[in-house]
Steps between C-alpha positions, in 0.01 A plus 500: 500500500142640531364605854158514619419820703159545667415874498190702596393792270187696604388235724537204259754218527723428187756259438751631278773288345833636359841470495608795714580495866166463703584796700530709182168359373318571831642848477351549143143358628526766785574771254201401296292480805590844624426650152170338462401607858615852422266512181240338690481779750367747225273229354361298788217330279733426193521117438834332574579425146451882395747601792752246385480613131544863634798374718661342174437835314663694780809255492522531126497885531771478755707282268446732193605793710822324604571413139448859377691643789773269382462613139508868613814460702681337241540166681266185494233438734576292821486136379420410881188752484390349154532136649318583810194635316510238249470264798211698679316508151537124476391444866189710414430316191545166671282602785215599290521204292449297818204702583307449178 
């Protein structure tokens, strides 16, 4: 069953609909908010869309590094890490679409 979760990311309210546990979705939104705020410290005048895209690139980089470290160690990348990254990117995409 889909759950609706209200989250605040960089001062904007979002309603996120997903099948995951609401606390998990809120946790993902908190991670996204922290990452965007971290990026905004060095780019205070950057538009929110640019910060969101840069955050998505950071998350994608983290996923690729995990995948590559799994290949180098002979084992697969963590499925949980891949799933979390996919969900974060989806949340970012849904938030950006809602802003356009």
